[in-house]
Short mmCIF file of C-alpha atoms and ligand atoms in Angstrom, two decimals:
data_model
loop_
_atom_site.label_atom_id
_atom_site.label_comp_id
_atom_site.label_asym_id
_atom_site.label_seq_id
_atom_site.Cartn_x
_atom_site.Cartn_y
_atom_site.Cartn_z
CA MET M 728 0.00 0.00 0.00
CA SER M 729 1.45 3.41 -0.94
CA GLU M 730 2.20 6.07 1.70
CA TRP M 731 -0.55 8.25 0.18
CA ASN M 732 -3.15 5.50 0.57
CA ARG M 733 -2.00 4.77 4.12
CA GLN M 734 -2.73 8.38 5.00
CA VAL M 735 -6.06 9.02 3.31
CA ALA M 736 -7.89 5.95 2.02
CA LYS M 737 -10.61 4.56 4.23
CA VAL M 738 -10.34 0.85 4.93
CA ALA M 739 -13.12 -1.72 5.06
CA LEU M 740 -13.16 -5.38 6.03
CA VAL M 741 -15.96 -7.51 4.56
CA THR M 742 -16.48 -11.07 5.82
CA GLY M 743 -17.93 -13.77 3.55
CA ALA M 744 -16.65 -12.07 0.39
CA SER M 745 -16.61 -15.12 -1.89
CA SER M 746 -20.18 -14.84 -3.16
CA GLY M 747 -23.58 -13.16 -2.87
CA PHE M 748 -23.87 -9.88 -0.96
CA GLY M 749 -20.29 -10.02 0.35
CA LEU M 750 -18.73 -10.15 -3.12
CA LEU M 751 -20.95 -7.31 -4.36
CA ILE M 752 -20.31 -5.21 -1.24
CA CYS M 753 -16.53 -5.48 -1.81
CA LEU M 754 -16.96 -4.17 -5.35
CA GLU M 755 -19.30 -1.32 -4.31
CA LEU M 756 -17.01 -0.22 -1.48
CA ALA M 757 -13.95 -0.33 -3.75
CA ARG M 758 -15.90 1.74 -6.28
CA SER M 759 -16.60 4.27 -3.52
CA GLY M 760 -12.86 4.61 -2.88
CA TYR M 761 -12.35 2.20 0.03
CA GLN M 762 -9.35 -0.06 0.37
CA VAL M 763 -11.17 -3.35 0.89
CA ALA M 764 -9.94 -6.40 2.78
CA ALA M 765 -12.11 -9.23 1.49
CA GLY M 766 -12.37 -12.10 3.98
CA VAL M 767 -12.82 -15.59 2.52
CA ARG M 768 -12.46 -18.95 4.23
CA ARG M 769 -10.98 -20.70 1.18
CA PRO M 770 -8.50 -18.60 -0.86
CA GLU M 771 -9.55 -20.26 -4.14
CA SER M 772 -13.13 -19.07 -3.58
CA ALA M 773 -11.99 -15.48 -4.17
CA ASP M 774 -11.44 -16.06 -7.92
CA THR M 775 -14.84 -14.73 -9.01
CA LEU M 776 -14.49 -11.61 -6.88
CA MET M 777 -11.02 -10.86 -8.25
CA GLN M 778 -12.13 -11.49 -11.85
CA GLU M 779 -15.03 -9.08 -11.45
CA ALA M 780 -12.79 -6.57 -9.68
CA SER M 781 -10.25 -6.75 -12.54
CA GLN M 782 -12.96 -6.21 -15.15
CA ALA M 783 -14.17 -3.15 -13.24
CA GLN M 784 -10.55 -1.97 -12.75
CA LEU M 785 -10.93 -2.18 -8.99
CA ALA M 786 -8.51 -5.03 -8.27
CA GLU M 787 -5.86 -2.74 -6.81
CA ARG M 788 -8.24 -1.70 -4.07
CA ILE M 789 -9.11 -5.23 -2.97
CA ARG M 790 -6.90 -7.54 -0.94
CA ILE M 791 -7.96 -11.08 -0.11
CA ILE M 792 -7.45 -12.22 3.44
CA GLN M 793 -8.08 -15.71 4.74
CA LEU M 794 -10.82 -15.49 7.32
CA ASP M 795 -12.93 -18.38 8.47
CA ILE M 796 -14.91 -16.56 11.15
CA ASN M 797 -15.22 -19.81 13.15
CA ASP M 798 -11.45 -20.23 13.36
CA ALA M 799 -10.16 -18.28 16.38
CA GLU M 800 -6.56 -18.29 15.14
CA GLN M 801 -7.52 -16.97 11.71
CA VAL M 802 -9.66 -14.25 13.26
CA SER M 803 -6.87 -13.01 15.49
CA ALA M 804 -4.33 -13.28 12.62
CA ALA M 805 -6.69 -11.23 10.43
CA ALA M 806 -6.85 -8.49 13.08
CA ALA M 807 -3.04 -8.40 13.24
CA GLU M 808 -2.85 -8.32 9.43
CA MET M 809 -5.30 -5.40 9.24
CA LYS M 810 -3.23 -3.45 11.76
CA GLN M 811 0.06 -4.21 10.07
CA ILE M 812 -1.03 -3.61 6.47
CA TYR M 813 -3.48 -0.73 6.79
CA GLY M 814 -2.97 0.61 10.30
CA ARG M 815 -6.67 1.48 10.46
CA LEU M 816 -10.17 0.04 10.04
CA ASP M 817 -13.01 2.43 9.21
CA LEU M 818 -15.70 -0.07 8.33
CA LEU M 819 -16.37 -3.66 9.33
CA VAL M 820 -19.10 -5.44 7.38
CA ASN M 821 -20.08 -8.59 9.28
CA ASN M 822 -21.68 -10.33 6.34
CA ALA M 823 -20.55 -14.00 6.46
CA GLY M 824 -23.37 -16.36 7.25
CA GLU M 825 -25.28 -19.45 6.34
CA ALA M 826 -28.88 -20.59 6.65
CA VAL M 827 -29.75 -23.80 8.46
CA GLY M 828 -33.39 -24.81 8.33
CA GLY M 829 -35.65 -27.55 9.62
CA MET M 830 -38.47 -28.17 12.07
CA VAL M 831 -37.63 -27.91 15.77
CA GLU M 832 -38.77 -31.47 16.54
CA GLU M 833 -36.80 -32.95 13.65
CA LEU M 834 -33.54 -31.05 13.42
CA ALA M 835 -30.55 -32.37 15.40
CA LEU M 836 -29.04 -30.09 18.03
CA ASP M 837 -25.70 -30.15 16.18
CA ALA M 838 -27.30 -28.31 13.28
CA TRP M 839 -28.49 -25.56 15.66
CA ARG M 840 -25.01 -25.32 17.14
CA ARG M 841 -23.43 -25.07 13.68
CA GLN M 842 -25.83 -22.27 12.79
CA MET M 843 -25.10 -20.26 15.94
CA GLU M 844 -21.37 -20.91 15.58
CA THR M 845 -21.19 -19.10 12.26
CA ASN M 846 -23.91 -16.47 12.28
CA PHE M 847 -23.60 -15.50 15.94
CA PHE M 848 -20.33 -16.54 17.63
CA GLY M 849 -18.29 -16.02 14.45
CA THR M 850 -19.65 -12.49 14.12
CA ILE M 851 -18.83 -11.75 17.76
CA ALA M 852 -15.31 -13.15 17.38
CA VAL M 853 -14.55 -10.96 14.37
CA THR M 854 -16.06 -7.87 16.00
CA ARG M 855 -14.25 -8.13 19.32
CA ASN M 856 -10.92 -8.77 17.58
CA MET M 857 -11.34 -5.76 15.28
CA LEU M 858 -12.61 -3.34 17.95
CA PRO M 859 -9.20 -2.16 19.26
CA LEU M 860 -8.12 -1.08 15.75
CA MET M 861 -11.54 0.48 15.08
CA ARG M 862 -11.48 2.47 18.33
CA HIS M 863 -7.97 3.63 17.46
CA THR M 864 -9.16 4.69 13.99
CA GLY M 865 -12.09 6.69 15.41
CA GLN M 866 -15.38 7.51 13.60
CA SER M 867 -15.51 3.88 12.49
CA ARG M 868 -18.63 1.90 11.71
CA ILE M 869 -19.80 -1.71 12.06
CA ILE M 870 -22.50 -3.06 9.76
CA LEU M 871 -24.23 -6.26 10.83
CA MET M 872 -25.98 -8.31 8.16
CA SER M 873 -29.14 -9.42 9.88
CA SER M 874 -32.28 -10.39 7.95
CA ILE M 875 -36.05 -10.12 7.98
CA SER M 876 -35.52 -13.42 9.85
CA GLY M 877 -34.12 -11.24 12.64
CA VAL M 878 -37.60 -9.70 12.92
CA ILE M 879 -39.94 -12.62 12.16
CA GLY M 880 -39.42 -16.32 12.89
CA PHE M 881 -40.92 -18.42 10.09
CA PRO M 882 -41.64 -22.12 10.64
CA GLY M 883 -38.71 -24.20 9.40
CA TYR M 884 -36.40 -21.20 9.83
CA GLY M 885 -35.87 -21.76 13.58
CA PRO M 886 -32.04 -21.96 13.65
CA TYR M 887 -31.58 -19.17 11.12
CA ALA M 888 -34.13 -16.85 12.76
CA SER M 889 -32.68 -17.54 16.23
CA SER M 890 -29.19 -16.63 14.99
CA LYS M 891 -30.43 -13.39 13.42
CA PHE M 892 -32.56 -12.44 16.47
CA ALA M 893 -29.36 -12.94 18.49
CA ILE M 894 -27.49 -10.64 16.13
CA GLU M 895 -30.15 -7.97 16.67
CA GLY M 896 -29.63 -8.08 20.46
CA PHE M 897 -25.86 -8.14 20.03
CA GLY M 898 -26.07 -5.08 17.75
CA GLU M 899 -28.22 -3.12 20.21
CA SER M 900 -25.81 -3.71 23.12
CA LEU M 901 -22.71 -3.10 21.01
CA SER M 902 -24.11 0.14 19.64
CA LEU M 903 -24.37 1.63 23.13
CA GLU M 904 -20.95 0.28 24.15
CA VAL M 905 -19.07 2.00 21.31
CA MET M 906 -21.11 5.20 21.07
CA ALA M 907 -18.74 7.12 23.37
CA PHE M 908 -15.87 6.40 20.96
CA GLY M 909 -17.67 8.09 18.06
CA MET M 910 -18.36 4.70 16.49
CA ASP M 911 -21.70 3.47 15.25
CA VAL M 912 -23.38 0.18 14.55
CA VAL M 913 -25.91 -0.33 11.75
CA ILE M 914 -28.12 -3.36 11.22
CA VAL M 915 -29.23 -4.29 7.69
CA GLN M 916 -32.29 -6.54 7.36
CA PRO M 917 -32.74 -7.82 3.80
CA GLY M 918 -35.73 -9.89 2.77
CA ALA M 919 -35.12 -12.86 0.48
CA PHE M 920 -32.68 -12.14 -2.37
CA GLY M 921 -31.51 -14.62 -4.96
CA THR M 922 -27.96 -15.30 -3.73
CA PRO M 923 -26.28 -18.75 -3.50
CA ILE M 924 -27.25 -19.06 0.20
CA TRP M 925 -30.51 -20.87 -0.61
CA LYS M 926 -28.71 -23.62 -2.55
CA LYS M 927 -26.13 -24.19 0.20
CA SER M 928 -27.23 -25.41 3.65
CA PHE M 929 -30.90 -24.49 3.24
CA GLY M 930 -30.87 -26.38 -0.06
CA GLU M 931 -29.93 -29.60 1.81
CA LEU M 932 -33.25 -29.43 3.62
CA GLN M 933 -35.40 -32.43 2.75
CA VAL M 934 -39.09 -32.93 3.31
CA THR M 935 -39.19 -36.30 5.10
CA GLU M 936 -41.81 -38.79 4.00
CA GLY M 937 -44.17 -39.54 6.88
CA SER M 938 -43.19 -36.42 8.83
CA PRO M 939 -46.09 -34.69 10.60
CA TYR M 940 -44.58 -31.40 9.36
CA LYS M 941 -44.26 -32.50 5.73
CA GLY M 942 -47.00 -30.25 4.30
CA LEU M 943 -45.98 -27.14 6.23
CA LEU M 944 -42.29 -27.55 5.44
CA GLN M 945 -43.02 -28.05 1.74
CA ASP M 946 -45.15 -24.88 1.74
CA VAL M 947 -42.39 -22.93 3.49
CA LEU M 948 -39.78 -24.17 1.01
CA ASP M 949 -42.04 -23.27 -1.94
CA TYR M 950 -42.67 -19.82 -0.45
CA SER M 951 -38.93 -19.20 0.10
CA GLU M 952 -38.10 -20.26 -3.44
CA ARG M 953 -40.83 -18.02 -4.89
CA THR M 954 -39.80 -14.96 -2.87
CA ALA M 955 -36.07 -15.44 -3.60
CA ARG M 956 -36.85 -15.81 -7.33
CA ASP M 957 -39.14 -12.78 -7.45
CA SER M 958 -37.05 -10.56 -5.17
CA GLY M 959 -34.77 -7.74 -6.19
CA ASN M 960 -31.22 -7.83 -7.41
CA PRO M 961 -28.69 -8.55 -4.58
CA VAL M 962 -26.71 -5.53 -5.81
CA GLU M 963 -29.42 -3.36 -4.16
CA VAL M 964 -28.20 -4.62 -0.78
CA ALA M 965 -24.56 -3.96 -1.71
CA ARG M 966 -25.38 -0.43 -2.84
CA LEU M 967 -27.28 0.22 0.37
CA VAL M 968 -24.24 -0.91 2.40
CA ALA M 969 -21.98 1.41 0.38
CA ARG M 970 -24.44 4.28 0.93
CA ILE M 971 -24.58 3.60 4.67
CA ALA M 972 -20.76 3.59 4.73
CA GLY M 973 -20.76 7.14 3.36
CA MET M 974 -23.57 8.59 5.52
CA ARG M 975 -22.82 11.10 8.25
CA ARG M 976 -25.62 9.94 10.52
CA PRO M 977 -27.06 6.58 9.43
CA LYS M 978 -30.17 5.14 11.04
CA PHE M 979 -29.69 2.11 13.29
CA ARG M 980 -31.74 -0.26 11.09
CA TYR M 981 -32.37 -0.58 7.35
CA CYS M 982 -34.85 -3.05 5.93
CA LEU M 983 -35.26 -3.79 2.21
CA PRO M 984 -36.94 -4.22 -0.23
CA GLN M 985 -40.03 -2.11 0.43
CA GLY M 986 -42.35 -5.16 0.72
CA THR M 987 -40.14 -6.59 3.47
CA LEU M 988 -40.21 -3.26 5.30
CA TRP M 989 -44.02 -3.30 5.25
CA THR M 990 -43.98 -6.83 6.70
CA ALA M 991 -41.69 -5.64 9.52
CA TRP M 992 -44.00 -2.68 10.21
CA ALA M 993 -47.07 -4.94 10.20
CA LYS M 994 -45.43 -7.08 12.87
CA GLN M 995 -44.83 -4.01 15.04
CA LEU M 996 -48.36 -2.68 14.61
CA LEU M 997 -50.55 -5.80 14.77
CA PRO M 998 -51.31 -7.94 17.82
CA ASP M 999 -48.88 -10.89 17.80
CA ARG M 1000 -51.55 -13.61 17.39
CA LEU M 1001 -53.22 -11.81 14.49
CA PHE M 1002 -49.85 -11.32 12.78
CA GLN M 1003 -49.01 -15.02 13.26
CA ARG M 1004 -52.34 -16.09 11.73
CA ILE M 1005 -51.73 -13.86 8.70
CA VAL M 1006 -48.21 -15.26 8.22
CA TYR M 1007 -49.47 -18.83 8.58
CA ARG M 1008 -52.24 -18.32 6.03
CA MET M 1009 -49.83 -16.64 3.61
CA LEU M 1010 -47.41 -19.58 3.87
CA ARG M 1011 -50.13 -22.18 3.37
CA ARG M 1012 -51.59 -20.45 0.31
CA ARG M 1013 -50.81 -22.33 -2.89
N1 LIG Z 2222 -29.78 -13.91 0.36
C1 LIG Z 2222 -30.75 -13.56 1.17
O1 LIG Z 2222 -31.93 -13.68 0.83
C2 LIG Z 2222 -30.43 -12.99 2.53
C3 LIG Z 2222 -31.44 -12.32 3.20
C4 LIG Z 2222 -31.16 -11.77 4.45
C5 LIG Z 2222 -29.90 -11.87 4.99
N2 LIG Z 2222 -28.93 -12.55 4.32
C6 LIG Z 2222 -27.60 -12.62 4.96
O2 LIG Z 2222 -26.63 -12.08 4.09
C7 LIG Z 2222 -25.35 -12.64 4.39
C8 LIG Z 2222 -24.68 -13.08 3.10
O3 LIG Z 2222 -25.44 -14.13 2.55
P1 LIG Z 2222 -25.67 -14.31 0.98
O4 LIG Z 2222 -27.12 -14.32 0.77
O5 LIG Z 2222 -24.82 -13.38 0.22
O6 LIG Z 2222 -25.20 -15.84 0.80
P2 LIG Z 2222 -23.89 -16.51 0.20
O7 LIG Z 2222 -23.71 -16.12 -1.22
O8 LIG Z 2222 -23.99 -17.94 0.54
O9 LIG Z 2222 -22.71 -15.83 1.02
C9 LIG Z 2222 -22.38 -16.23 2.32
C10 LIG Z 2222 -20.91 -15.95 2.51
O10 LIG Z 2222 -20.56 -16.27 3.86
C11 LIG Z 2222 -19.43 -17.10 3.79
N3 LIG Z 2222 -19.29 -17.93 4.99
C12 LIG Z 2222 -20.12 -18.88 5.47
N4 LIG Z 2222 -19.60 -19.40 6.58
C13 LIG Z 2222 -18.41 -18.77 6.81
C14 LIG Z 2222 -17.39 -18.86 7.77
N5 LIG Z 2222 -17.44 -19.75 8.76
N6 LIG Z 2222 -16.32 -18.03 7.67
C15 LIG Z 2222 -16.24 -17.15 6.69
N7 LIG Z 2222 -17.13 -17.02 5.71
C16 LIG Z 2222 -18.21 -17.83 5.78
C17 LIG Z 2222 -19.59 -17.92 2.53
O11 LIG Z 2222 -18.35 -18.49 2.18
P3 LIG Z 2222 -18.25 -19.87 1.32
O12 LIG Z 2222 -18.30 -19.44 -0.11
O13 LIG Z 2222 -16.93 -20.42 1.72
O14 LIG Z 2222 -19.41 -20.72 1.70
C18 LIG Z 2222 -20.03 -16.80 1.60
O15 LIG Z 2222 -18.93 -16.04 1.20
C19 LIG Z 2222 -25.61 -13.76 5.40
O16 LIG Z 2222 -25.33 -13.29 6.70
C20 LIG Z 2222 -27.10 -14.03 5.26
O17 LIG Z 2222 -27.67 -14.55 6.42
C21 LIG Z 2222 -29.16 -13.12 3.11
#
């Protein structure tokens, strides 16, 4: 990194940069002038990001760092690398995550643990390791990738929703802890977007023959597929993150697209049982 860049360029770290939102966020932040550290757990999975960055002439602003957020040694090595290479960290985008689904009665406890390990404990590990450098930088910002599943728990989404509800609580506490240092925390709650996440762990979800939940689970899977297919372009989320990065006073929460925001409002306004009945009917509609 040149001496000029060391002095003036803002630095961002994005976790889960190999695909989906994370990849697009790296490109949008680089386009906005950030020096971007792109965290990936397998170095070879960064090829697509670097090809797209080269095509957009942004490759010089992106550096790949190995970061499996569940690997304590890698997380602490990444914090040391950030300090040594950039000497500052203006923006941390905690984006890495996966989606584990299944019905409470049927899903093994290990699957729940795996879900919390990545989406919750991994996010905490990265955040607490990066905080010293971020406090030192001053005016820094942490963006947490939550979800509409951090607002509403759908059937079959138990592990995923629990992990995102936990992120919401974590974000609220953290926000008040770092406020005195001029830092802020922002939570982004996307609805369903067509990224690879649905074909990964959630895609392994099978409707078991003879299961008492078979019909409901099938309806939920059909609904998720429909909404992911019909939803907006994932680049909308990446552009929102880049906009938040540049705002002087961002709000604490952003929900998108508009339809998802209305759903979140409806949950706040309606009595819980009425809201649950509406959600249930919507899921069971064919
Ligand atoms: N797509 C949606 O509809 C949606 C909606 C709301 C919120 N979100 C959230 O958005 C975030 C990004 O998801 P996405 O939709 O863009 O899905 P995605 O394309 O599957 O991206 C997930 C990223 O997280 C990485 N990752 C998973 N476990 C990791 C670990 N232990 N350490 C480091 N990286 C890890 C994946 O790496 P690998 O390539 O190695 O697997 C991948 O780069 C997630 O937090 C997700 O919950 C997604």
